[in-house]
């Protein structure tokens, strides 16, 4: 149209085409109201003249919950400022939902402090609309009101930083007499350890194990704390013995010296692929001083064909996962195990937990059979021991480890770092032998469910505030869905999150069409996002440096898991890894200064393995566990039992959510007024909620994470379920920590993985609290079925393990940890 063409020639000055009026007189409030009204009419007039619709101004991050509501309702009447503390004094309000309809709090078993959600802009959002169409209701509750109070002391105790330094318990020995050569290691190997691997002296467990395994062919059970160097404790004697074998053959001028064709002499079994690869790396480093010896790995998740090709070429040491080795023993002719004289079962308790008992039994019988059948052929290798030595490594001496010992060991020697510490008869509680490294500084944070997410962000913000104070941190989260959700939050620019825009006409039409065709909108996961396992964290990075966030869980493809761990290991900049328990066992990640148990572990020994990712080989480390006020605080008893000086509890620090929020969010360190941190926390929470509401995929991810979290919560071992009582879990408050504004009872997760069809109509709280003795079993089985506890292979193993354990416990007349009946 001609008019349009003419309009193109208009140039609109930056100041606008209408003069802005001056506002004088009246009080501040009246001037603000007049200014807003004028701005509104100014915009409308400009739009009318230009035909261009002005974009809506983003809502600043510094608004609070009531401001958001007001944005939609217009200017509010003057009202005295109400501090969040004032909220605390108010009696509970009946929850009011967006339709104006009131509902009794007990209707959904959720929060009693739900506020009406009248954020029209949120309701206009497609995700929210989709939810509203399903009968979902948007609820905003205040972060700081109606939180449960702590049952323990409210004032933080002396922080662990203030404690006097403690002698490390897993460090290399310092006496001049304690050298590798004094244990029987050859000068060549000792020189290699010193020059190439920078290892000057053995640790206590290495001293005990190396001396024993070099001089003797007896089976052994190695038990030592995390980070004490168990890997080298069993690898060093094997490599030393193989080097001796080689030297022997040369001395005796036997035709062929030891080479890759001489046969397979040692097998090391580890429960996970990550651990197998890590052991293989240490072994490769050792074998650089004996290049004629060849090692390789056979682990699940890799092509069997290439593994077969490697086995065909000939190997001397094999690192494997039990399932894959059992498979090769059955199907790969090139795998000859008749010369195997060392079998190591690393992380024995975990091997049993994952249900590898059958595979290990098969492997052991196969080795025995072939060794007996080829006795004479082995005689051509002078010095090859007549009997096989089996070494079992485990942090604990639980019943299932004893069972593994029965399968694999014969007259085993019990090797401990300090045998004087505990005698074999000191078996009142064998797990108690497993303690945290003495120098590890432990603390717990008492955080109400609603404050969990903002507290985690604040805690990490504070930890990474000064470059160098924390280089690497690991945050343990109970399930894969929750890891993904928190990864997305931490790697998003929350400050850019604005109130979702209004739908365009096209979108409205589309929606009408959709409704007509009665097609349910399908929320598709973005396939490109699956491959992203690390990204910068805007919310954690201070101005001075960047912090990278990583994610790791068993549902990621193996190649991605491996590359993520490698990237995290090589990264020399500050980084945080969000992980499930897939990263809790055996992994040796350098420079981890801090471990955060955002979700407490399912059992005490898992907790010890998790915190053992720091304070390794004598280095310093910090660990903090998040506990909710109430029964969870009782878990401090477990923290005390982790330590030799436990009963006193003097080395276990305590922090409150308020303290964490103040330190993490008020970066100046000085509070302008005592509610400043509350406002900042509320802003952060609102930003996260807006982030979730901005797309259906994010909302789905939040709901999925929440539901998986609740299911995983029900899987704590029976002995600890008093601390983690699902019936005490406040589902409504917890939903807020997942950025959700919905009632737990009405929450549906589109595209829920396996088991979604069996979703009960009852709210999770009621489902979790199934009746009588089988409540734990119901919850556990639901968790195993519906939660991505680990990858599918490991989940299957876990199910098998649960069944095996149930059977075993029944036979042993013991209380079953899953309360099966
Ligand atoms: N003698 C030593 N001197 C210095 N550092 C050592 C020594 N032996 C091992 N280390 C280092 O200690 C760290 C922990 O070793 P390793 O992974 O074998 O411990 P672990 O006892 O198996 O721990 P976990 O129980 O957690 O699996 C590694 O980084 C390793 O390089």
PDB file of N, CA and C in Angstrom, residues 541-583:
ATOM      1  N   UNK A 541      29.634 -18.608  37.502  1.00  0.00           N
ATOM      2  CA  UNK A 541      30.901 -17.967  37.142  1.00  0.00           C
ATOM      3  C   UNK A 541      30.981 -16.531  37.662  1.00  0.00           C
ATOM      4  N   UNK A 542      31.988 -16.247  38.475  1.00  0.00           N
ATOM      5  CA  UNK A 542      32.170 -14.849  38.880  1.00  0.00           C
ATOM      6  C   UNK A 542      32.770 -14.041  37.715  1.00  0.00           C
ATOM      7  N   UNK A 543      32.956 -12.731  37.902  1.00  0.00           N
ATOM      8  CA  UNK A 543      33.476 -11.913  36.794  1.00  0.00           C
ATOM      9  C   UNK A 543      34.875 -12.338  36.387  1.00  0.00           C
ATOM     10  N   UNK A 544      35.630 -12.850  37.350  1.00  0.00           N
ATOM     11  CA  UNK A 544      37.053 -13.108  37.113  1.00  0.00           C
ATOM     12  C   UNK A 544      37.349 -14.366  36.306  1.00  0.00           C
ATOM     13  N   UNK A 545      36.503 -15.364  36.391  1.00  0.00           N
ATOM     14  CA  UNK A 545      36.792 -16.618  35.686  1.00  0.00           C
ATOM     15  C   UNK A 545      35.511 -17.392  35.397  1.00  0.00           C
ATOM     16  N   UNK A 546      35.706 -18.375  34.508  1.00  0.00           N
ATOM     17  CA  UNK A 546      34.536 -19.176  34.122  1.00  0.00           C
ATOM     18  C   UNK A 546      34.491 -20.493  34.891  1.00  0.00           C
ATOM     19  N   UNK A 547      33.288 -20.947  35.145  1.00  0.00           N
ATOM     20  CA  UNK A 547      33.103 -22.265  35.769  1.00  0.00           C
ATOM     21  C   UNK A 547      32.333 -23.123  34.768  1.00  0.00           C
ATOM     22  N   UNK A 548      32.857 -24.318  34.529  1.00  0.00           N
ATOM     23  CA  UNK A 548      32.174 -25.222  33.599  1.00  0.00           C
ATOM     24  C   UNK A 548      31.412 -26.286  34.380  1.00  0.00           C
ATOM     25  N   UNK A 549      30.197 -26.563  33.938  1.00  0.00           N
ATOM     26  CA  UNK A 549      29.418 -27.637  34.577  1.00  0.00           C
ATOM     27  C   UNK A 549      29.386 -28.858  33.656  1.00  0.00           C
ATOM     28  N   UNK A 550      29.564 -30.030  34.245  1.00  0.00           N
ATOM     29  CA  UNK A 550      29.523 -31.304  33.511  1.00  0.00           C
ATOM     30  C   UNK A 550      28.378 -32.133  34.061  1.00  0.00           C
ATOM     31  N   UNK A 551      27.923 -33.090  33.269  1.00  0.00           N
ATOM     32  CA  UNK A 551      26.937 -34.047  33.808  1.00  0.00           C
ATOM     33  C   UNK A 551      27.371 -35.465  33.442  1.00  0.00           C
ATOM     34  N   UNK A 552      27.079 -36.379  34.324  1.00  0.00           N
ATOM     35  CA  UNK A 552      27.448 -37.776  34.085  1.00  0.00           C
ATOM     36  C   UNK A 552      26.437 -38.694  34.755  1.00  0.00           C
ATOM     37  N   UNK A 553      25.883 -39.605  33.964  1.00  0.00           N
ATOM     38  CA  UNK A 553      25.030 -40.640  34.542  1.00  0.00           C
ATOM     39  C   UNK A 553      24.984 -41.825  33.604  1.00  0.00           C
ATOM     40  N   UNK A 554      24.457 -42.925  34.124  1.00  0.00           N
ATOM     41  CA  UNK A 554      24.493 -44.169  33.374  1.00  0.00           C
ATOM     42  C   UNK A 554      23.624 -44.207  32.137  1.00  0.00           C
ATOM     43  N   UNK A 555      22.731 -43.237  31.962  1.00  0.00           N
ATOM     44  CA  UNK A 555      21.871 -43.271  30.781  1.00  0.00           C
ATOM     45  C   UNK A 555      22.510 -42.590  29.578  1.00  0.00           C
ATOM     46  N   UNK A 556      23.678 -42.038  29.763  1.00  0.00           N
ATOM     47  CA  UNK A 556      24.366 -41.450  28.612  1.00  0.00           C
ATOM     48  C   UNK A 556      25.094 -42.567  27.869  1.00  0.00           C
ATOM     49  N   UNK A 557      25.252 -42.429  26.550  1.00  0.00           N
ATOM     50  CA  UNK A 557      25.985 -43.465  25.821  1.00  0.00           C
ATOM     51  C   UNK A 557      27.424 -43.582  26.365  1.00  0.00           C
ATOM     52  N   UNK A 558      27.948 -44.807  26.312  1.00  0.00           N
ATOM     53  CA  UNK A 558      29.261 -45.054  26.898  1.00  0.00           C
ATOM     54  C   UNK A 558      30.339 -44.105  26.372  1.00  0.00           C
ATOM     55  N   UNK A 559      30.323 -43.871  25.046  1.00  0.00           N
ATOM     56  CA  UNK A 559      31.383 -43.025  24.465  1.00  0.00           C
ATOM     57  C   UNK A 559      31.306 -41.613  25.059  1.00  0.00           C
ATOM     58  N   UNK A 560      30.098 -41.147  25.315  1.00  0.00           N
ATOM     59  CA  UNK A 560      29.905 -39.806  25.876  1.00  0.00           C
ATOM     60  C   UNK A 560      30.358 -39.773  27.342  1.00  0.00           C
ATOM     61  N   UNK A 561      30.086 -40.855  28.070  1.00  0.00           N
ATOM     62  CA  UNK A 561      30.524 -40.942  29.469  1.00  0.00           C
ATOM     63  C   UNK A 561      32.037 -40.858  29.534  1.00  0.00           C
ATOM     64  N   UNK A 562      32.686 -41.628  28.647  1.00  0.00           N
ATOM     65  CA  UNK A 562      34.149 -41.660  28.649  1.00  0.00           C
ATOM     66  C   UNK A 562      34.711 -40.290  28.294  1.00  0.00           C
ATOM     67  N   UNK A 563      34.168 -39.679  27.222  1.00  0.00           N
ATOM     68  CA  UNK A 563      34.734 -38.396  26.797  1.00  0.00           C
ATOM     69  C   UNK A 563      34.443 -37.300  27.824  1.00  0.00           C
ATOM     70  N   UNK A 564      33.296 -37.380  28.503  1.00  0.00           N
ATOM     71  CA  UNK A 564      32.974 -36.367  29.521  1.00  0.00           C
ATOM     72  C   UNK A 564      33.964 -36.450  30.685  1.00  0.00           C
ATOM     73  N   UNK A 565      34.216 -37.679  31.136  1.00  0.00           N
ATOM     74  CA  UNK A 565      35.162 -37.844  32.240  1.00  0.00           C
ATOM     75  C   UNK A 565      36.555 -37.377  31.841  1.00  0.00           C
ATOM     76  N   UNK A 566      36.943 -37.697  30.607  1.00  0.00           N
ATOM     77  CA  UNK A 566      38.281 -37.298  30.130  1.00  0.00           C
ATOM     78  C   UNK A 566      38.373 -35.771  30.085  1.00  0.00           C
ATOM     79  N   UNK A 567      37.322 -35.128  29.610  1.00  0.00           N
ATOM     80  CA  UNK A 567      37.310 -33.665  29.509  1.00  0.00           C
ATOM     81  C   UNK A 567      37.386 -33.038  30.896  1.00  0.00           C
ATOM     82  N   UNK A 568      36.594 -33.571  31.816  1.00  0.00           N
ATOM     83  CA  UNK A 568      36.582 -33.049  33.196  1.00  0.00           C
ATOM     84  C   UNK A 568      37.973 -33.220  33.837  1.00  0.00           C
ATOM     85  N   UNK A 569      38.593 -34.375  33.569  1.00  0.00           N
ATOM     86  CA  UNK A 569      39.907 -34.651  34.146  1.00  0.00           C
ATOM     87  C   UNK A 569      40.951 -33.677  33.609  1.00  0.00           C
ATOM     88  N   UNK A 570      40.886 -33.422  32.301  1.00  0.00           N
ATOM     89  CA  UNK A 570      41.933 -32.574  31.683  1.00  0.00           C
ATOM     90  C   UNK A 570      41.690 -31.086  31.907  1.00  0.00           C
ATOM     91  N   UNK A 571      40.469 -30.711  32.230  1.00  0.00           N
ATOM     92  CA  UNK A 571      40.151 -29.290  32.384  1.00  0.00           C
ATOM     93  C   UNK A 571      40.933 -28.682  33.551  1.00  0.00           C
ATOM     94  N   UNK A 572      41.726 -27.668  33.248  1.00  0.00           N
ATOM     95  CA  UNK A 572      42.511 -27.037  34.309  1.00  0.00           C
ATOM     96  C   UNK A 572      41.816 -25.830  34.921  1.00  0.00           C
ATOM     97  N   UNK A 573      40.630 -25.555  34.458  1.00  0.00           N
ATOM     98  CA  UNK A 573      39.859 -24.421  34.978  1.00  0.00           C
ATOM     99  C   UNK A 573      38.822 -24.950  35.974  1.00  0.00           C
ATOM    100  N   UNK A 574      38.255 -24.068  36.793  1.00  0.00           N
ATOM    101  CA  UNK A 574      37.243 -24.537  37.762  1.00  0.00           C
ATOM    102  C   UNK A 574      36.071 -25.249  37.073  1.00  0.00           C
ATOM    103  N   UNK A 575      35.656 -26.348  37.672  1.00  0.00           N
ATOM    104  CA  UNK A 575      34.586 -27.141  37.046  1.00  0.00           C
ATOM    105  C   UNK A 575      33.805 -27.909  38.100  1.00  0.00           C
ATOM    106  N   UNK A 576      32.537 -28.123  37.799  1.00  0.00           N
ATOM    107  CA  UNK A 576      31.696 -28.911  38.710  1.00  0.00           C
ATOM    108  C   UNK A 576      31.039 -30.044  37.918  1.00  0.00           C
ATOM    109  N   UNK A 577      31.078 -31.236  38.483  1.00  0.00           N
ATOM    110  CA  UNK A 577      30.486 -32.402  37.826  1.00  0.00           C
ATOM    111  C   UNK A 577      29.227 -32.802  38.578  1.00  0.00           C
ATOM    112  N   UNK A 578      28.095 -32.791  37.878  1.00  0.00           N
ATOM    113  CA  UNK A 578      26.848 -33.278  38.476  1.00  0.00           C
ATOM    114  C   UNK A 578      26.726 -34.747  38.096  1.00  0.00           C
ATOM    115  N   UNK A 579      26.634 -35.614  39.075  1.00  0.00           N
ATOM    116  CA  UNK A 579      26.683 -37.039  38.736  1.00  0.00           C
ATOM    117  C   UNK A 579      25.804 -37.881  39.636  1.00  0.00           C
ATOM    118  N   UNK A 580      25.398 -39.035  39.101  1.00  0.00           N
ATOM    119  CA  UNK A 580      24.735 -40.044  39.931  1.00  0.00           C
ATOM    120  C   UNK A 580      25.845 -40.898  40.553  1.00  0.00           C
ATOM    121  N   UNK A 581      25.460 -41.978  41.193  1.00  0.00           N
ATOM    122  CA  UNK A 581      26.461 -42.826  41.839  1.00  0.00           C
ATOM    123  C   UNK A 581      27.378 -43.531  40.850  1.00  0.00           C
ATOM    124  N   UNK A 582      27.141 -43.326  39.553  1.00  0.00           N
ATOM    125  CA  UNK A 582      28.039 -43.922  38.562  1.00  0.00           C
ATOM    126  C   UNK A 582      29.455 -43.368  38.769  1.00  0.00           C
ATOM    127  N   UNK A 583      29.551 -42.193  39.405  1.00  0.00           N
ATOM    128  CA  UNK A 583      30.877 -41.603  39.643  1.00  0.00           C
ATOM    129  C   UNK A 583      31.351 -41.800  41.077  1.00  0.00           C
TER     130      UNK A 583
END
